[in-house]
Amino acid sequence: MKYRNLIFTSLFVLAAPAFAATDPSFVLTGASKDFDTYFPSYLANGWFSTMTSVRGTEPNMAYMVAFMDYKKDDISRPATIPAWSEIDYNPGGGWLNSTRVAPHIFTDYAQTLDMHDATLTTSYRFVYANKATDVKVTSFVSQAAQHLAATQLSITPQFDGEVQITFPIRLWTEYAPRLPIGKLTGDQMIASVIASGQTLDNKPIPYSDRTAVWYHGVTHVSGADGDAKNLTLWLDGRAEQGLAMAEAAAIALPKDLAIVDTKLEKSDVKLSLNLTAKVQKGKTYTFTKYIAMSRENRALGLTERGNSSESGDAKVTLDLVMKARSTGFDKLLAAHQSAWHELWKSDILVDGDANVQKAIHSDLYYLLSNTTVGTAWPMGACALTPNYAGHAFWDSDSWVFPALLLLHPERAKPIVDFRHRTMQPARERAKQFDVKGTMYPWESDPETGVDNTPHFAYDVYREIHVNADIAIAQWQYWLASGDKKWLKDSGWPVIREIAEFWKSRVSYDKEHDRYEIHHVTSPDEAYNDVPNDSFTNGAARKALDIAIKAAALVGEKADPAWAEISKKMYIPFDEKNQRHLDFDETVPHDKITWMGSSLSWLSYPNLDLPMSPEVRKNNYDFQLHELKVHGDDPNEMMMVMLAVHAAQLGDAKSAGDWVERNLVGFLKAPFNVRTETVANNAGYILATSAGFIQSFVYGFTGLRIDDQGLHEAYPPTLPAQWKSLTLRNVAFRGKHYDIAVERGADGKAKLTRRAH
């Protein structure tokens, strides 16, 4: 009970005064011109979400963090929860949500995502069947109270008469056709998709072109009911072979509404409160739908494991939502806004490019919307959506984690804690592949940590650099936090067993007196089962070096073999051209891939392989050449790496050009939803938002987190059109700084720090 009371106590803390006029870089707006190309965004607080929709009132897919469906023969996938944001309205000629979206029906249309306040507001005049109604909808998922959300509908009818309003919770049916992706080969999967009438071809916006593979799981509702007199709804559910959840709604009506009838509707697809009321012309009526969510938590590492509000029980959840209704919309919203304003105290500011600034804010907004505090959950590559099945890849450790670490370390920590929590499944997987220590999966289930890589991608088990990426992230958290207890209790066990993995995985080449790693998948994944991938070998060496340092700090003895292997680790190099090779020279580098080459990955901040400026430049030139010769449809990861690589070389123009290139085609209107490539509309991919943020935190600043602290490993750079770059409220080892890159009197970029 103590925890639940804390939620509501915090809600009475009023928000700080809002901006008199919201900074335009925080505002994304859709208009009627976007109707045909509307790409849904979502509202989320790290615990649950809802997709957005044009009218602002539709039933939308919604998801909860690590709430997974485990259907037989399938991979685990996010179970969609009953849709909670829907409100429908009928002025007498047709239902709002069933009427086609057209400019002459939805006039004076505007939908605004205010990222500073994390609210979605939709307004228009609904003109249909000779009746007009002014409509305004405001929705948010509370950042102040993780279980709560609300949608408020205001209608101003331009007529006298009787109207209908419904407040449904939509009970989704199971997606069909569901495929046995857990056991299908690639060819079988493609054949099944085609036979079902779908394709995997890229499609025009806004249609998802990977729905056939990344479909949602299902939540089975075991009990649902409501109270028409008390205006409440509640249900209990369970994901397919998964965890329990609960959902509840409480409706607040205008005090002077003339109600004709109130009914409770229950069916196998909908639970709803339905009202009939009389309205007067020109009068505004405001209805609020409060929502509470909870889910069962079996995952270890949660701050509040024993709370009834974490049980997934409908009675407890109903109590939460009734308290929310008593608190009222304005206070709930104020607390939510205040929490977001606190988050925005850490920010990235670019003076001189409005488009870049807006992209930074949208990427930070999505990162913050999908992260938790005090948990041990990772970050799915596509956040709280079903894409890539909600699984945790190396993206979580090498892309999202570093982007959060300096600005929001409390939101980065759950990502590294997830790897400690799921060590046992990684140990069992190591035994499966006859190696020691832990062998983390390419695709981890975010709740259990168990390998859930689709069978058609089975060969990707060789992309073992993920094991080194995890160790590097663990060490980065220690370096940034200075939390020695965490290092000893959590980080060190992960680092140690990963070092044991590499010790058992390398091969010794006696002839050349060196250690090699064979049978791996390169980050340029078309090259499968190759020897001595440079990125993998370099990352493995760094992981071993980290283990030696960590052992000394926690008073443990390092295995002497770790230093021996690190010292003699082979990283392929072309002496003649003074550049690295992607992998062993025995493997032809001749395939058309989205990357062209993986050499720029050697300069990405999490690895930052030591090399001379000459070699770094030669690697960059080769990367550009291969993108032209062997590259096809490069994704955003490539753009990010090239921006960082160019910044390391001091090439401010090229670095700025790559940032600008990252804005073209990848950001889908109207809410800057990132897709993986320009043509692949799989849906929002969070990893590349994190990469874009890294371009500024580590690229243009030249900053690195290493044994020297937070230091300038490279001179800072500024594209000519930028006046300055500022990292506001950076946190490092308990201290806070503003870090700015500005031009000095000599015109050169210089970095300064100001302690708070």
PDB file of C-alpha atoms in Angstrom, residues 350-457:
ATOM      1  CA  VAL A 350      22.349  22.726 -31.602  1.00  0.00           C
ATOM      2  CA  ASP A 351      22.343  26.420 -32.441  1.00  0.00           C
ATOM      3  CA  GLY A 352      22.173  26.937 -36.183  1.00  0.00           C
ATOM      4  CA  ASP A 353      20.099  24.086 -37.641  1.00  0.00           C
ATOM      5  CA  ALA A 354      16.408  23.893 -36.731  1.00  0.00           C
ATOM      6  CA  ASN A 355      15.839  20.574 -38.513  1.00  0.00           C
ATOM      7  CA  VAL A 356      18.704  18.878 -36.709  1.00  0.00           C
ATOM      8  CA  GLN A 357      17.494  20.288 -33.380  1.00  0.00           C
ATOM      9  CA  LYS A 358      13.981  18.968 -33.939  1.00  0.00           C
ATOM     10  CA  ALA A 359      15.341  15.523 -34.868  1.00  0.00           C
ATOM     11  CA  ILE A 360      17.454  15.484 -31.702  1.00  0.00           C
ATOM     12  CA  HIS A 361      14.404  16.265 -29.596  1.00  0.00           C
ATOM     13  CA  SER A 362      12.234  13.657 -31.278  1.00  0.00           C
ATOM     14  CA  ASP A 363      14.922  10.999 -30.860  1.00  0.00           C
ATOM     15  CA  LEU A 364      15.423  11.909 -27.200  1.00  0.00           C
ATOM     16  CA  TYR A 365      11.658  11.938 -26.710  1.00  0.00           C
ATOM     17  CA  TYR A 366      11.309   8.403 -28.036  1.00  0.00           C
ATOM     18  CA  LEU A 367      14.263   7.165 -26.000  1.00  0.00           C
ATOM     19  CA  LEU A 368      12.847   8.632 -22.808  1.00  0.00           C
ATOM     20  CA  SER A 369       9.351   7.349 -23.595  1.00  0.00           C
ATOM     21  CA  ASN A 370      10.623   3.792 -23.692  1.00  0.00           C
ATOM     22  CA  THR A 371      12.988   3.588 -20.747  1.00  0.00           C
ATOM     23  CA  THR A 372      12.366   2.575 -17.165  1.00  0.00           C
ATOM     24  CA  VAL A 373      14.038   3.361 -13.841  1.00  0.00           C
ATOM     25  CA  GLY A 374      14.816   0.873 -11.068  1.00  0.00           C
ATOM     26  CA  THR A 375      14.167  -2.218 -13.193  1.00  0.00           C
ATOM     27  CA  ALA A 376      16.290  -4.802 -14.972  1.00  0.00           C
ATOM     28  CA  TRP A 377      14.681  -4.697 -18.404  1.00  0.00           C
ATOM     29  CA  PRO A 378      16.577  -4.112 -21.653  1.00  0.00           C
ATOM     30  CA  MET A 379      15.515  -2.002 -24.600  1.00  0.00           C
ATOM     31  CA  GLY A 380      13.945  -3.697 -27.579  1.00  0.00           C
ATOM     32  CA  ALA A 381      15.333  -2.566 -30.922  1.00  0.00           C
ATOM     33  CA  CYS A 382      11.906  -1.156 -31.820  1.00  0.00           C
ATOM     34  CA  ALA A 383      10.824  -0.231 -28.299  1.00  0.00           C
ATOM     35  CA  LEU A 384       7.199  -0.807 -27.230  1.00  0.00           C
ATOM     36  CA  THR A 385       6.081  -2.078 -30.625  1.00  0.00           C
ATOM     37  CA  PRO A 386       5.977  -5.617 -32.072  1.00  0.00           C
ATOM     38  CA  ASN A 387       8.756  -4.974 -34.590  1.00  0.00           C
ATOM     39  CA  TYR A 388      11.743  -7.289 -34.336  1.00  0.00           C
ATOM     40  CA  ALA A 389       9.471  -9.117 -31.883  1.00  0.00           C
ATOM     41  CA  GLY A 390      10.432  -6.799 -29.036  1.00  0.00           C
ATOM     42  CA  HIS A 391      13.673  -8.700 -28.520  1.00  0.00           C
ATOM     43  CA  ALA A 392      16.888  -7.305 -27.033  1.00  0.00           C
ATOM     44  CA  PHE A 393      19.781  -7.248 -29.496  1.00  0.00           C
ATOM     45  CA  TRP A 394      23.252  -5.758 -29.116  1.00  0.00           C
ATOM     46  CA  ASP A 395      21.429  -2.539 -29.999  1.00  0.00           C
ATOM     47  CA  SER A 396      20.383  -2.345 -26.359  1.00  0.00           C
ATOM     48  CA  ASP A 397      23.980  -2.392 -25.073  1.00  0.00           C
ATOM     49  CA  SER A 398      25.927  -0.631 -27.833  1.00  0.00           C
ATOM     50  CA  TRP A 399      23.409   1.825 -29.240  1.00  0.00           C
ATOM     51  CA  VAL A 400      20.755   2.756 -26.677  1.00  0.00           C
ATOM     52  CA  PHE A 401      22.816   2.399 -23.499  1.00  0.00           C
ATOM     53  CA  PRO A 402      25.640   4.816 -24.474  1.00  0.00           C
ATOM     54  CA  ALA A 403      23.131   7.395 -25.712  1.00  0.00           C
ATOM     55  CA  LEU A 404      21.471   7.465 -22.281  1.00  0.00           C
ATOM     56  CA  LEU A 405      24.504   7.000 -20.056  1.00  0.00           C
ATOM     57  CA  LEU A 406      25.631  10.630 -19.699  1.00  0.00           C
ATOM     58  CA  LEU A 407      22.245  12.316 -19.981  1.00  0.00           C
ATOM     59  CA  HIS A 408      20.092   9.844 -18.035  1.00  0.00           C
ATOM     60  CA  PRO A 409      22.271   7.271 -16.249  1.00  0.00           C
ATOM     61  CA  GLU A 410      19.345   6.047 -14.148  1.00  0.00           C
ATOM     62  CA  ARG A 411      17.631   5.026 -17.401  1.00  0.00           C
ATOM     63  CA  ALA A 412      20.762   3.393 -18.788  1.00  0.00           C
ATOM     64  CA  LYS A 413      21.305   1.204 -15.726  1.00  0.00           C
ATOM     65  CA  PRO A 414      18.397  -1.253 -16.305  1.00  0.00           C
ATOM     66  CA  ILE A 415      19.995  -2.200 -19.640  1.00  0.00           C
ATOM     67  CA  VAL A 416      23.201  -3.446 -18.019  1.00  0.00           C
ATOM     68  CA  ASP A 417      21.320  -4.936 -15.066  1.00  0.00           C
ATOM     69  CA  PHE A 418      19.283  -7.044 -17.493  1.00  0.00           C
ATOM     70  CA  ARG A 419      22.444  -8.880 -18.518  1.00  0.00           C
ATOM     71  CA  HIS A 420      23.258  -9.708 -14.901  1.00  0.00           C
ATOM     72  CA  ARG A 421      19.687 -10.860 -14.288  1.00  0.00           C
ATOM     73  CA  THR A 422      19.803 -13.223 -17.272  1.00  0.00           C
ATOM     74  CA  MET A 423      23.219 -14.783 -16.740  1.00  0.00           C
ATOM     75  CA  GLN A 424      21.800 -18.262 -16.151  1.00  0.00           C
ATOM     76  CA  PRO A 425      20.126 -18.588 -19.584  1.00  0.00           C
ATOM     77  CA  ALA A 426      23.401 -17.323 -21.094  1.00  0.00           C
ATOM     78  CA  ARG A 427      25.342 -19.996 -19.160  1.00  0.00           C
ATOM     79  CA  GLU A 428      23.011 -22.690 -20.424  1.00  0.00           C
ATOM     80  CA  ARG A 429      23.408 -21.425 -23.965  1.00  0.00           C
ATOM     81  CA  ALA A 430      27.209 -21.553 -23.614  1.00  0.00           C
ATOM     82  CA  LYS A 431      26.952 -25.235 -22.698  1.00  0.00           C
ATOM     83  CA  GLN A 432      24.781 -25.786 -25.762  1.00  0.00           C
ATOM     84  CA  PHE A 433      27.603 -24.490 -27.966  1.00  0.00           C
ATOM     85  CA  ASP A 434      30.350 -26.202 -25.963  1.00  0.00           C
ATOM     86  CA  VAL A 435      32.002 -23.040 -24.658  1.00  0.00           C
ATOM     87  CA  LYS A 436      32.594 -21.711 -21.165  1.00  0.00           C
ATOM     88  CA  GLY A 437      31.138 -18.803 -19.235  1.00  0.00           C
ATOM     89  CA  THR A 438      28.120 -17.039 -20.697  1.00  0.00           C
ATOM     90  CA  MET A 439      27.054 -16.888 -24.330  1.00  0.00           C
ATOM     91  CA  TYR A 440      24.334 -14.278 -24.661  1.00  0.00           C
ATOM     92  CA  PRO A 441      21.832 -14.727 -27.511  1.00  0.00           C
ATOM     93  CA  TRP A 442      21.656 -12.550 -30.580  1.00  0.00           C
ATOM     94  CA  GLU A 443      17.962 -12.021 -29.746  1.00  0.00           C
ATOM     95  CA  SER A 444      17.068 -12.237 -26.058  1.00  0.00           C
ATOM     96  CA  ASP A 445      13.533 -12.412 -24.777  1.00  0.00           C
ATOM     97  CA  PRO A 446      13.272  -9.188 -22.728  1.00  0.00           C
ATOM     98  CA  GLU A 447      11.555 -10.905 -19.796  1.00  0.00           C
ATOM     99  CA  THR A 448      13.452 -14.199 -19.539  1.00  0.00           C
ATOM    100  CA  GLY A 449      16.714 -13.569 -21.391  1.00  0.00           C
ATOM    101  CA  VAL A 450      16.232 -16.825 -23.287  1.00  0.00           C
ATOM    102  CA  ASP A 451      17.344 -17.084 -26.921  1.00  0.00           C
ATOM    103  CA  ASN A 452      14.422 -16.299 -29.252  1.00  0.00           C
ATOM    104  CA  THR A 453      16.199 -15.758 -32.557  1.00  0.00           C
ATOM    105  CA  PRO A 454      13.898 -16.832 -35.425  1.00  0.00           C
ATOM    106  CA  HIS A 455      14.913 -20.168 -36.866  1.00  0.00           C
ATOM    107  CA  PHE A 456      15.249 -18.648 -40.339  1.00  0.00           C
ATOM    108  CA  ALA A 457      18.020 -16.447 -38.878  1.00  0.00           C
TER     109      ALA A 457
END
